[in-house]
């Protein structure tokens, strides 16, 4: 009888442990979601009313870095089919953690940045995929470069999608020893809908001003 009672108690204790672990995991996930919601709300509030594209993107860079730490951030923005080969414009921002790549060096400016590896075909392929791409995905899409150098970089592209179409993407990259985490990528992905709409508004205003 005592053995059966002890066995029942152990089973009950195991069930309680499992339940407690599940509750702790659920609480952690809830806290993460609250953090993402808070970041998205703060981000959208900060960009409301911005009518200048360069100012909008500069604000976005500042807010993203405040959220995930020092990271190189660039934007590849679709300008329209009338631009031909220049359909996508890259907006790069200076960073204290710039990663110099000798494989894309030029005689005039020396080592280049990862953005220099993004030709029109690669940019187009990434935009068409309309998904978060890691370095492996970028290579599959046509990225070319020195593998030894590129393996020292943690990089992702995050689509600027709106209503199922892509208006460009964000390129995030930093040294591989400080790898971008899934949670950080998720938080940035969460702001892209609002940012895409703000970018579209800035572009529409710019076109309207150029016609007037």
mmCIF file of N, CA and C in Angstrom, residues 63-194:
data_model
loop_
_atom_site.group_PDB
_atom_site.id
_atom_site.type_symbol
_atom_site.label_atom_id
_atom_site.label_comp_id
_atom_site.label_asym_id
_atom_site.label_seq_id
_atom_site.Cartn_x
_atom_site.Cartn_y
_atom_site.Cartn_z
ATOM 1 N N UNK A 63 15.601 53.754 -34.174
ATOM 2 C CA UNK A 63 14.714 52.964 -33.321
ATOM 3 C C UNK A 63 15.074 51.478 -33.340
ATOM 4 N N UNK A 64 15.461 50.972 -34.500
ATOM 5 C CA UNK A 64 15.846 49.563 -34.597
ATOM 6 C C UNK A 64 17.111 49.297 -33.785
ATOM 7 N N UNK A 65 18.089 50.193 -33.899
ATOM 8 C CA UNK A 65 19.327 50.013 -33.139
ATOM 9 C C UNK A 65 19.079 50.104 -31.631
ATOM 10 N N UNK A 66 18.148 50.964 -31.242
ATOM 11 C CA UNK A 66 17.815 51.081 -29.818
ATOM 12 C C UNK A 66 17.185 49.788 -29.309
ATOM 13 N N UNK A 67 16.530 49.050 -30.221
ATOM 14 C CA UNK A 67 15.835 47.816 -29.830
ATOM 15 C C UNK A 67 16.750 46.592 -29.844
ATOM 16 N N UNK A 68 17.609 46.461 -30.868
ATOM 17 C CA UNK A 68 18.399 45.222 -31.000
ATOM 18 C C UNK A 68 19.906 45.444 -30.879
ATOM 19 N N UNK A 69 20.320 46.671 -30.629
ATOM 20 C CA UNK A 69 21.743 46.932 -30.458
ATOM 21 C C UNK A 69 22.432 47.315 -31.757
ATOM 22 N N UNK A 70 23.733 47.518 -31.672
ATOM 23 C CA UNK A 70 24.509 47.980 -32.817
ATOM 24 C C UNK A 70 24.418 46.997 -33.978
ATOM 25 N N UNK A 71 23.905 47.465 -35.100
ATOM 26 C CA UNK A 71 23.705 46.633 -36.287
ATOM 27 C C UNK A 71 23.811 47.513 -37.523
ATOM 28 N N UNK A 72 24.395 46.993 -38.578
ATOM 29 C CA UNK A 72 24.416 47.709 -39.855
ATOM 30 C C UNK A 72 23.057 47.540 -40.530
ATOM 31 N N UNK A 73 22.455 48.652 -40.922
ATOM 32 C CA UNK A 73 21.097 48.622 -41.473
ATOM 33 C C UNK A 73 21.058 49.405 -42.776
ATOM 34 N N UNK A 74 20.519 48.770 -43.817
ATOM 35 C CA UNK A 74 20.316 49.432 -45.103
ATOM 36 C C UNK A 74 18.930 49.080 -45.619
ATOM 37 N N UNK A 75 18.414 49.941 -46.489
ATOM 38 C CA UNK A 75 17.095 49.727 -47.073
ATOM 39 C C UNK A 75 17.216 49.708 -48.599
ATOM 40 N N UNK A 76 16.640 48.700 -49.213
ATOM 41 C CA UNK A 76 16.542 48.636 -50.671
ATOM 42 C C UNK A 76 15.078 48.909 -51.015
ATOM 43 N N UNK A 77 14.821 50.085 -51.575
ATOM 44 C CA UNK A 77 13.450 50.555 -51.775
ATOM 45 C C UNK A 77 13.092 50.570 -53.261
ATOM 46 N N UNK A 78 11.954 49.975 -53.578
ATOM 47 C CA UNK A 78 11.462 49.949 -54.954
ATOM 48 C C UNK A 78 10.935 51.328 -55.339
ATOM 49 N N UNK A 79 11.412 51.852 -56.473
ATOM 50 C CA UNK A 79 11.028 53.196 -56.903
ATOM 51 C C UNK A 79 10.021 53.201 -58.048
ATOM 52 N N UNK A 80 9.803 52.049 -58.667
ATOM 53 C CA UNK A 80 8.839 51.980 -59.758
ATOM 54 C C UNK A 80 9.481 51.513 -61.048
ATOM 55 N N UNK A 81 8.683 50.908 -61.938
ATOM 56 C CA UNK A 81 9.218 50.352 -63.186
ATOM 57 C C UNK A 81 9.793 51.405 -64.126
ATOM 58 N N UNK A 82 9.361 52.655 -63.949
ATOM 59 C CA UNK A 82 9.851 53.708 -64.838
ATOM 60 C C UNK A 82 11.336 53.994 -64.631
ATOM 61 N N UNK A 83 11.898 53.490 -63.515
ATOM 62 C CA UNK A 83 13.319 53.712 -63.229
ATOM 63 C C UNK A 83 14.230 52.714 -63.942
ATOM 64 N N UNK A 84 13.641 51.706 -64.585
ATOM 65 C CA UNK A 84 14.442 50.740 -65.336
ATOM 66 C C UNK A 84 15.408 49.977 -64.451
ATOM 67 N N UNK A 85 16.689 49.984 -64.826
ATOM 68 C CA UNK A 85 17.713 49.245 -64.078
ATOM 69 C C UNK A 85 17.907 49.802 -62.677
ATOM 70 N N UNK A 86 17.467 51.040 -62.448
ATOM 71 C CA UNK A 86 17.591 51.671 -61.137
ATOM 72 C C UNK A 86 16.270 51.600 -60.380
ATOM 73 N N UNK A 87 15.514 50.514 -60.602
ATOM 74 C CA UNK A 87 14.197 50.384 -59.968
ATOM 75 C C UNK A 87 14.286 50.352 -58.454
ATOM 76 N N UNK A 88 15.422 49.861 -57.931
ATOM 77 C CA UNK A 88 15.619 49.802 -56.485
ATOM 78 C C UNK A 88 16.747 50.756 -56.082
ATOM 79 N N UNK A 89 16.471 51.544 -55.079
ATOM 80 C CA UNK A 89 17.484 52.473 -54.566
ATOM 81 C C UNK A 89 17.913 52.018 -53.177
ATOM 82 N N UNK A 90 19.226 51.978 -52.952
ATOM 83 C CA UNK A 90 19.726 51.565 -51.650
ATOM 84 C C UNK A 90 19.983 52.786 -50.779
ATOM 85 N N UNK A 91 19.503 52.730 -49.548
ATOM 86 C CA UNK A 91 19.714 53.781 -48.552
ATOM 87 C C UNK A 91 20.601 53.186 -47.460
ATOM 88 N N UNK A 92 21.855 53.609 -47.412
ATOM 89 C CA UNK A 92 22.806 53.097 -46.426
ATOM 90 C C UNK A 92 23.054 54.144 -45.356
ATOM 91 N N UNK A 93 23.349 53.677 -44.141
ATOM 92 C CA UNK A 93 23.605 54.569 -43.025
ATOM 93 C C UNK A 93 24.929 54.199 -42.372
ATOM 94 N N UNK A 94 25.676 55.213 -42.010
ATOM 95 C CA UNK A 94 26.975 54.980 -41.386
ATOM 96 C C UNK A 94 26.792 54.284 -40.040
ATOM 97 N N UNK A 95 27.746 53.413 -39.715
ATOM 98 C CA UNK A 95 27.693 52.690 -38.453
ATOM 99 C C UNK A 95 29.089 52.588 -37.877
ATOM 100 N N UNK A 96 29.174 52.599 -36.553
ATOM 101 C CA UNK A 96 30.480 52.451 -35.897
ATOM 102 C C UNK A 96 30.966 51.009 -35.979
ATOM 103 N N UNK A 97 30.086 50.124 -36.461
ATOM 104 C CA UNK A 97 30.427 48.706 -36.542
ATOM 105 C C UNK A 97 30.427 48.223 -37.991
ATOM 106 N N UNK A 98 30.790 49.116 -38.926
ATOM 107 C CA UNK A 98 30.838 48.743 -40.337
ATOM 108 C C UNK A 98 31.789 47.562 -40.549
ATOM 109 N N UNK A 99 31.393 46.650 -41.426
ATOM 110 C CA UNK A 99 32.208 45.483 -41.737
ATOM 111 C C UNK A 99 32.829 45.680 -43.113
ATOM 112 N N UNK A 100 34.146 45.806 -43.166
ATOM 113 C CA UNK A 100 34.847 46.036 -44.427
ATOM 114 C C UNK A 100 35.142 44.704 -45.108
ATOM 115 N N UNK A 101 34.809 44.622 -46.397
ATOM 116 C CA UNK A 101 35.050 43.401 -47.173
ATOM 117 C C UNK A 101 36.120 43.674 -48.233
ATOM 118 N N UNK A 102 37.252 43.014 -48.104
ATOM 119 C CA UNK A 102 38.339 43.196 -49.072
ATOM 120 C C UNK A 102 37.954 42.690 -50.458
ATOM 121 N N UNK A 103 37.041 41.704 -50.522
ATOM 122 C CA UNK A 103 36.673 41.109 -51.808
ATOM 123 C C UNK A 103 35.878 42.059 -52.686
ATOM 124 N N UNK A 104 35.336 43.131 -52.111
ATOM 125 C CA UNK A 104 34.600 44.113 -52.912
ATOM 126 C C UNK A 104 35.273 45.485 -52.803
ATOM 127 N N UNK A 105 36.600 45.454 -52.594
ATOM 128 C CA UNK A 105 37.355 46.701 -52.483
ATOM 129 C C UNK A 105 37.461 47.389 -53.841
ATOM 130 N N UNK A 106 37.577 48.709 -53.798
ATOM 131 C CA UNK A 106 37.806 49.506 -55.004
ATOM 132 C C UNK A 106 39.068 50.321 -54.815
ATOM 133 N N UNK A 107 39.762 50.671 -55.908
ATOM 134 C CA UNK A 107 41.000 51.447 -55.787
ATOM 135 C C UNK A 107 40.787 52.803 -55.108
ATOM 136 N N UNK A 108 39.615 53.404 -55.313
ATOM 137 C CA UNK A 108 39.364 54.747 -54.789
ATOM 138 C C UNK A 108 38.965 54.748 -53.320
ATOM 139 N N UNK A 109 38.073 53.825 -52.938
ATOM 140 C CA UNK A 109 37.527 53.869 -51.580
ATOM 141 C C UNK A 109 37.957 52.721 -50.683
ATOM 142 N N UNK A 110 38.752 51.765 -51.217
ATOM 143 C CA UNK A 110 39.239 50.662 -50.396
ATOM 144 C C UNK A 110 38.161 49.610 -50.178
ATOM 145 N N UNK A 111 38.263 48.847 -49.064
ATOM 146 C CA UNK A 111 37.304 47.767 -48.790
ATOM 147 C C UNK A 111 35.856 48.261 -48.831
ATOM 148 N N UNK A 112 34.966 47.419 -49.363
ATOM 149 C CA UNK A 112 33.570 47.805 -49.483
ATOM 150 C C UNK A 112 32.708 47.186 -48.399
ATOM 151 N N UNK A 113 31.408 47.458 -48.490
ATOM 152 C CA UNK A 113 30.443 46.918 -47.545
ATOM 153 C C UNK A 113 29.652 45.797 -48.212
ATOM 154 N N UNK A 114 28.927 45.054 -47.398
ATOM 155 C CA UNK A 114 28.127 43.951 -47.913
ATOM 156 C C UNK A 114 27.151 44.423 -48.989
ATOM 157 N N UNK A 115 26.653 45.643 -48.845
ATOM 158 C CA UNK A 115 25.700 46.172 -49.813
ATOM 159 C C UNK A 115 26.268 46.189 -51.240
ATOM 160 N N UNK A 116 27.602 46.275 -51.349
ATOM 161 C CA UNK A 116 28.242 46.306 -52.669
ATOM 162 C C UNK A 116 28.066 44.998 -53.426
ATOM 163 N N UNK A 117 27.731 43.920 -52.699
ATOM 164 C CA UNK A 117 27.531 42.613 -53.332
ATOM 165 C C UNK A 117 26.127 42.463 -53.911
ATOM 166 N N UNK A 118 25.264 43.446 -53.659
ATOM 167 C CA UNK A 118 23.866 43.330 -54.065
ATOM 168 C C UNK A 118 23.641 44.004 -55.418
ATOM 169 N N UNK A 119 23.753 43.196 -56.475
ATOM 170 C CA UNK A 119 23.474 43.704 -57.811
ATOM 171 C C UNK A 119 21.981 43.687 -58.090
ATOM 172 N N UNK A 120 21.562 44.267 -59.225
ATOM 173 C CA UNK A 120 20.132 44.354 -59.575
ATOM 174 C C UNK A 120 19.414 43.005 -59.581
ATOM 175 N N UNK A 121 20.076 41.959 -60.120
ATOM 176 C CA UNK A 121 19.431 40.652 -60.209
ATOM 177 C C UNK A 121 19.191 40.048 -58.829
ATOM 178 N N UNK A 122 20.182 40.165 -57.938
ATOM 179 C CA UNK A 122 20.045 39.653 -56.577
ATOM 180 C C UNK A 122 18.944 40.394 -55.832
ATOM 181 N N UNK A 123 18.939 41.706 -55.945
ATOM 182 C CA UNK A 123 17.909 42.516 -55.270
ATOM 183 C C UNK A 123 16.520 42.120 -55.761
ATOM 184 N N UNK A 124 16.385 41.952 -57.068
ATOM 185 C CA UNK A 124 15.103 41.564 -57.656
ATOM 186 C C UNK A 124 14.659 40.190 -57.143
ATOM 187 N N UNK A 125 15.586 39.244 -57.071
ATOM 188 C CA UNK A 125 15.253 37.893 -56.608
ATOM 189 C C UNK A 125 14.831 37.883 -55.142
ATOM 190 N N UNK A 126 15.519 38.660 -54.325
ATOM 191 C CA UNK A 126 15.166 38.729 -52.912
ATOM 192 C C UNK A 126 13.779 39.349 -52.744
ATOM 193 N N UNK A 127 13.504 40.395 -53.503
ATOM 194 C CA UNK A 127 12.197 41.042 -53.421
ATOM 195 C C UNK A 127 11.082 40.107 -53.871
ATOM 196 N N UNK A 128 11.331 39.353 -54.932
ATOM 197 C CA UNK A 128 10.319 38.419 -55.433
ATOM 198 C C UNK A 128 10.030 37.314 -54.419
ATOM 199 N N UNK A 129 11.040 36.909 -53.656
ATOM 200 C CA UNK A 129 10.834 35.861 -52.654
ATOM 201 C C UNK A 129 9.892 36.334 -51.544
ATOM 202 N N UNK A 130 9.947 37.639 -51.249
ATOM 203 C CA UNK A 130 9.064 38.267 -50.248
ATOM 204 C C UNK A 130 9.056 37.481 -48.931
ATOM 205 N N UNK A 131 10.249 37.103 -48.478
ATOM 206 C CA UNK A 131 10.372 36.375 -47.220
ATOM 207 C C UNK A 131 11.672 36.789 -46.533
ATOM 208 N N UNK A 132 11.793 36.438 -45.267
ATOM 209 C CA UNK A 132 13.047 36.676 -44.554
ATOM 210 C C UNK A 132 14.105 35.742 -45.138
ATOM 211 N N UNK A 133 15.256 36.317 -45.538
ATOM 212 C CA UNK A 133 16.331 35.524 -46.153
ATOM 213 C C UNK A 133 17.589 35.599 -45.297
ATOM 214 N N UNK A 134 18.185 34.442 -45.019
ATOM 215 C CA UNK A 134 19.500 34.422 -44.372
ATOM 216 C C UNK A 134 20.573 34.346 -45.464
ATOM 217 N N UNK A 135 21.824 34.237 -45.071
ATOM 218 C CA UNK A 135 22.903 34.221 -46.065
ATOM 219 C C UNK A 135 22.770 33.047 -47.036
ATOM 220 N N UNK A 136 22.337 31.905 -46.524
ATOM 221 C CA UNK A 136 22.149 30.744 -47.399
ATOM 222 C C UNK A 136 21.123 31.058 -48.484
ATOM 223 N N UNK A 137 20.024 31.695 -48.088
ATOM 224 C CA UNK A 137 18.992 32.073 -49.062
ATOM 225 C C UNK A 137 19.533 33.095 -50.067
ATOM 226 N N UNK A 138 20.365 34.013 -49.566
ATOM 227 C CA UNK A 138 20.929 35.043 -50.456
ATOM 228 C C UNK A 138 21.854 34.419 -51.496
ATOM 229 N N UNK A 139 22.646 33.431 -51.082
ATOM 230 C CA UNK A 139 23.505 32.741 -52.045
ATOM 231 C C UNK A 139 22.651 32.036 -53.099
ATOM 232 N N UNK A 140 21.554 31.425 -52.652
ATOM 233 C CA UNK A 140 20.661 30.743 -53.591
ATOM 234 C C UNK A 140 20.026 31.734 -54.561
ATOM 235 N N UNK A 141 19.860 32.988 -54.096
ATOM 236 C CA UNK A 141 19.243 34.024 -54.930
ATOM 237 C C UNK A 141 20.246 34.696 -55.857
ATOM 238 N N UNK A 142 21.546 34.372 -55.685
ATOM 239 C CA UNK A 142 22.559 34.931 -56.587
ATOM 240 C C UNK A 142 23.645 35.748 -55.930
ATOM 241 N N UNK A 143 23.711 35.772 -54.598
ATOM 242 C CA UNK A 143 24.781 36.514 -53.925
ATOM 243 C C UNK A 143 26.125 35.900 -54.257
ATOM 244 N N UNK A 144 27.084 36.748 -54.621
ATOM 245 C CA UNK A 144 28.436 36.294 -54.919
ATOM 246 C C UNK A 144 29.420 37.073 -54.058
ATOM 247 N N UNK A 145 30.435 36.386 -53.590
ATOM 248 C CA UNK A 145 31.420 37.042 -52.747
ATOM 249 C C UNK A 145 32.375 36.024 -52.161
ATOM 250 N N UNK A 146 33.316 36.503 -51.377
ATOM 251 C CA UNK A 146 34.304 35.652 -50.737
ATOM 252 C C UNK A 146 33.651 34.922 -49.558
ATOM 253 N N UNK A 147 33.565 33.596 -49.650
ATOM 254 C CA UNK A 147 32.885 32.816 -48.616
ATOM 255 C C UNK A 147 33.539 32.972 -47.251
ATOM 256 N N UNK A 148 34.859 33.063 -47.231
ATOM 257 C CA UNK A 148 35.564 33.209 -45.956
ATOM 258 C C UNK A 148 35.161 34.502 -45.263
ATOM 259 N N UNK A 149 35.083 35.577 -46.038
ATOM 260 C CA UNK A 149 34.678 36.864 -45.466
ATOM 261 C C UNK A 149 33.206 36.867 -45.064
ATOM 262 N N UNK A 150 32.356 36.360 -45.943
ATOM 263 C CA UNK A 150 30.919 36.407 -45.689
ATOM 264 C C UNK A 150 30.507 35.519 -44.521
ATOM 265 N N UNK A 151 31.258 34.453 -44.264
ATOM 266 C CA UNK A 151 30.956 33.595 -43.114
ATOM 267 C C UNK A 151 31.230 34.277 -41.781
ATOM 268 N N UNK A 152 31.909 35.420 -41.834
ATOM 269 C CA UNK A 152 32.167 36.186 -40.616
ATOM 270 C C UNK A 152 31.038 37.162 -40.313
ATOM 271 N N UNK A 153 29.995 37.131 -41.145
ATOM 272 C CA UNK A 153 28.887 38.073 -41.020
ATOM 273 C C UNK A 153 27.598 37.325 -40.702
ATOM 274 N N UNK A 154 26.827 37.880 -39.799
ATOM 275 C CA UNK A 154 25.460 37.417 -39.561
ATOM 276 C C UNK A 154 24.548 38.408 -40.268
ATOM 277 N N UNK A 155 23.788 37.929 -41.261
ATOM 278 C CA UNK A 155 22.992 38.853 -42.077
ATOM 279 C C UNK A 155 21.636 38.255 -42.419
ATOM 280 N N UNK A 156 20.634 39.124 -42.495
ATOM 281 C CA UNK A 156 19.302 38.731 -42.962
ATOM 282 C C UNK A 156 18.707 39.884 -43.756
ATOM 283 N N UNK A 157 17.814 39.543 -44.666
ATOM 284 C CA UNK A 157 16.987 40.556 -45.311
ATOM 285 C C UNK A 157 15.553 40.316 -44.850
ATOM 286 N N UNK A 158 14.851 41.405 -44.571
ATOM 287 C CA UNK A 158 13.465 41.330 -44.102
ATOM 288 C C UNK A 158 12.602 42.093 -45.090
ATOM 289 N N UNK A 159 11.587 41.456 -45.674
ATOM 290 C CA UNK A 159 10.800 42.111 -46.728
ATOM 291 C C UNK A 159 9.966 43.268 -46.209
ATOM 292 N N UNK A 160 9.888 44.293 -47.035
ATOM 293 C CA UNK A 160 8.982 45.403 -46.768
ATOM 294 C C UNK A 160 7.715 45.131 -47.580
ATOM 295 N N UNK A 161 6.913 44.201 -47.092
ATOM 296 C CA UNK A 161 5.746 43.754 -47.835
ATOM 297 C C UNK A 161 4.494 44.515 -47.456
ATOM 298 N N UNK A 162 3.634 44.698 -48.425
ATOM 299 C CA UNK A 162 2.350 45.348 -48.192
ATOM 300 C C UNK A 162 1.318 44.722 -49.121
ATOM 301 N N UNK A 163 0.281 44.135 -48.516
ATOM 302 C CA UNK A 163 -0.787 43.489 -49.284
ATOM 303 C C UNK A 163 -0.230 42.401 -50.204
ATOM 304 N N UNK A 164 0.770 41.640 -49.705
ATOM 305 C CA UNK A 164 1.291 40.510 -50.453
ATOM 306 C C UNK A 164 2.383 40.844 -51.447
ATOM 307 N N UNK A 165 2.613 42.106 -51.737
ATOM 308 C CA UNK A 165 3.681 42.500 -52.654
ATOM 309 C C UNK A 165 4.825 43.116 -51.865
ATOM 310 N N UNK A 166 6.010 43.147 -52.479
ATOM 311 C CA UNK A 166 7.186 43.674 -51.795
ATOM 312 C C UNK A 166 7.580 45.028 -52.364
ATOM 313 N N UNK A 167 7.783 45.990 -51.478
ATOM 314 C CA UNK A 167 8.250 47.312 -51.900
ATOM 315 C C UNK A 167 9.741 47.473 -51.625
ATOM 316 N N UNK A 168 10.400 46.339 -51.343
ATOM 317 C CA UNK A 168 11.824 46.370 -51.048
ATOM 318 C C UNK A 168 12.135 45.499 -49.843
ATOM 319 N N UNK A 169 13.273 45.739 -49.218
ATOM 320 C CA UNK A 169 13.625 44.966 -48.026
ATOM 321 C C UNK A 169 14.636 45.725 -47.177
ATOM 322 N N UNK A 170 14.736 45.281 -45.939
ATOM 323 C CA UNK A 170 15.733 45.796 -45.001
ATOM 324 C C UNK A 170 16.877 44.787 -44.939
ATOM 325 N N UNK A 171 18.108 45.270 -45.018
ATOM 326 C CA UNK A 171 19.280 44.409 -44.841
ATOM 327 C C UNK A 171 19.885 44.705 -43.476
ATOM 328 N N UNK A 172 19.956 43.685 -42.637
ATOM 329 C CA UNK A 172 20.587 43.797 -41.323
ATOM 330 C C UNK A 172 21.824 42.912 -41.309
ATOM 331 N N UNK A 173 22.937 43.430 -40.840
ATOM 332 C CA UNK A 173 24.111 42.566 -40.712
ATOM 333 C C UNK A 173 25.071 43.105 -39.661
ATOM 334 N N UNK A 174 25.755 42.163 -39.028
ATOM 335 C CA UNK A 174 26.758 42.485 -38.009
ATOM 336 C C UNK A 174 27.690 41.287 -37.868
ATOM 337 N N UNK A 175 28.793 41.413 -37.118
ATOM 338 C CA UNK A 175 29.742 40.305 -37.010
ATOM 339 C C UNK A 175 29.075 39.028 -36.501
ATOM 340 N N UNK A 176 29.507 37.883 -37.021
ATOM 341 C CA UNK A 176 28.862 36.606 -36.699
ATOM 342 C C UNK A 176 28.975 36.231 -35.229
ATOM 343 N N UNK A 177 29.964 36.773 -34.508
ATOM 344 C CA UNK A 177 30.063 36.448 -33.090
ATOM 345 C C UNK A 177 28.922 37.073 -32.286
ATOM 346 N N UNK A 178 28.247 38.050 -32.894
ATOM 347 C CA UNK A 178 27.062 38.657 -32.270
ATOM 348 C C UNK A 178 25.869 38.385 -33.188
ATOM 349 N N UNK A 179 25.591 37.109 -33.380
ATOM 350 C CA UNK A 179 24.604 36.666 -34.379
ATOM 351 C C UNK A 179 23.215 37.233 -34.103
ATOM 352 N N UNK A 180 22.546 37.634 -35.169
ATOM 353 C CA UNK A 180 21.166 38.091 -35.061
ATOM 354 C C UNK A 180 20.292 36.934 -34.600
ATOM 355 N N UNK A 181 19.482 37.171 -33.576
ATOM 356 C CA UNK A 181 18.654 36.103 -33.021
ATOM 357 C C UNK A 181 17.283 36.075 -33.688
ATOM 358 N N UNK A 182 16.607 34.939 -33.546
ATOM 359 C CA UNK A 182 15.260 34.788 -34.109
ATOM 360 C C UNK A 182 14.307 35.807 -33.497
ATOM 361 N N UNK A 183 14.464 36.071 -32.211
ATOM 362 C CA UNK A 183 13.586 37.047 -31.549
ATOM 363 C C UNK A 183 13.815 38.458 -32.094
ATOM 364 N N UNK A 184 15.088 38.827 -32.324
ATOM 365 C CA UNK A 184 15.385 40.152 -32.878
ATOM 366 C C UNK A 184 14.797 40.296 -34.278
ATOM 367 N N UNK A 185 14.967 39.257 -35.088
ATOM 368 C CA UNK A 185 14.433 39.285 -36.454
ATOM 369 C C UNK A 185 12.913 39.401 -36.429
ATOM 370 N N UNK A 186 12.277 38.665 -35.521
ATOM 371 C CA UNK A 186 10.815 38.712 -35.403
ATOM 372 C C UNK A 186 10.341 40.118 -35.040
ATOM 373 N N UNK A 187 11.054 40.762 -34.136
ATOM 374 C CA UNK A 187 10.644 42.114 -33.716
ATOM 375 C C UNK A 187 10.749 43.108 -34.869
ATOM 376 N N UNK A 188 11.797 42.991 -35.664
ATOM 377 C CA UNK A 188 11.933 43.913 -36.802
ATOM 378 C C UNK A 188 10.887 43.582 -37.861
ATOM 379 N N UNK A 189 10.634 42.307 -38.075
ATOM 380 C CA UNK A 189 9.607 41.917 -39.040
ATOM 381 C C UNK A 189 8.244 42.499 -38.642
ATOM 382 N N UNK A 190 8.001 42.594 -37.346
ATOM 383 C CA UNK A 190 6.706 43.068 -36.860
ATOM 384 C C UNK A 190 6.430 44.532 -37.215
ATOM 385 N N UNK A 191 7.473 45.318 -37.462
ATOM 386 C CA UNK A 191 7.268 46.743 -37.775
ATOM 387 C C UNK A 191 7.170 46.999 -39.275
ATOM 388 N N UNK A 192 7.403 45.975 -40.096
ATOM 389 C CA UNK A 192 7.532 46.222 -41.533
ATOM 390 C C UNK A 192 6.226 46.642 -42.198
ATOM 391 N N UNK A 193 5.099 46.180 -41.682
ATOM 392 C CA UNK A 193 3.834 46.584 -42.308
ATOM 393 C C UNK A 193 3.628 48.086 -42.174
ATOM 394 N N UNK A 194 3.788 48.591 -40.935
ATOM 395 C CA UNK A 194 3.633 50.034 -40.715
ATOM 396 C C UNK A 194 4.688 50.842 -41.446
#
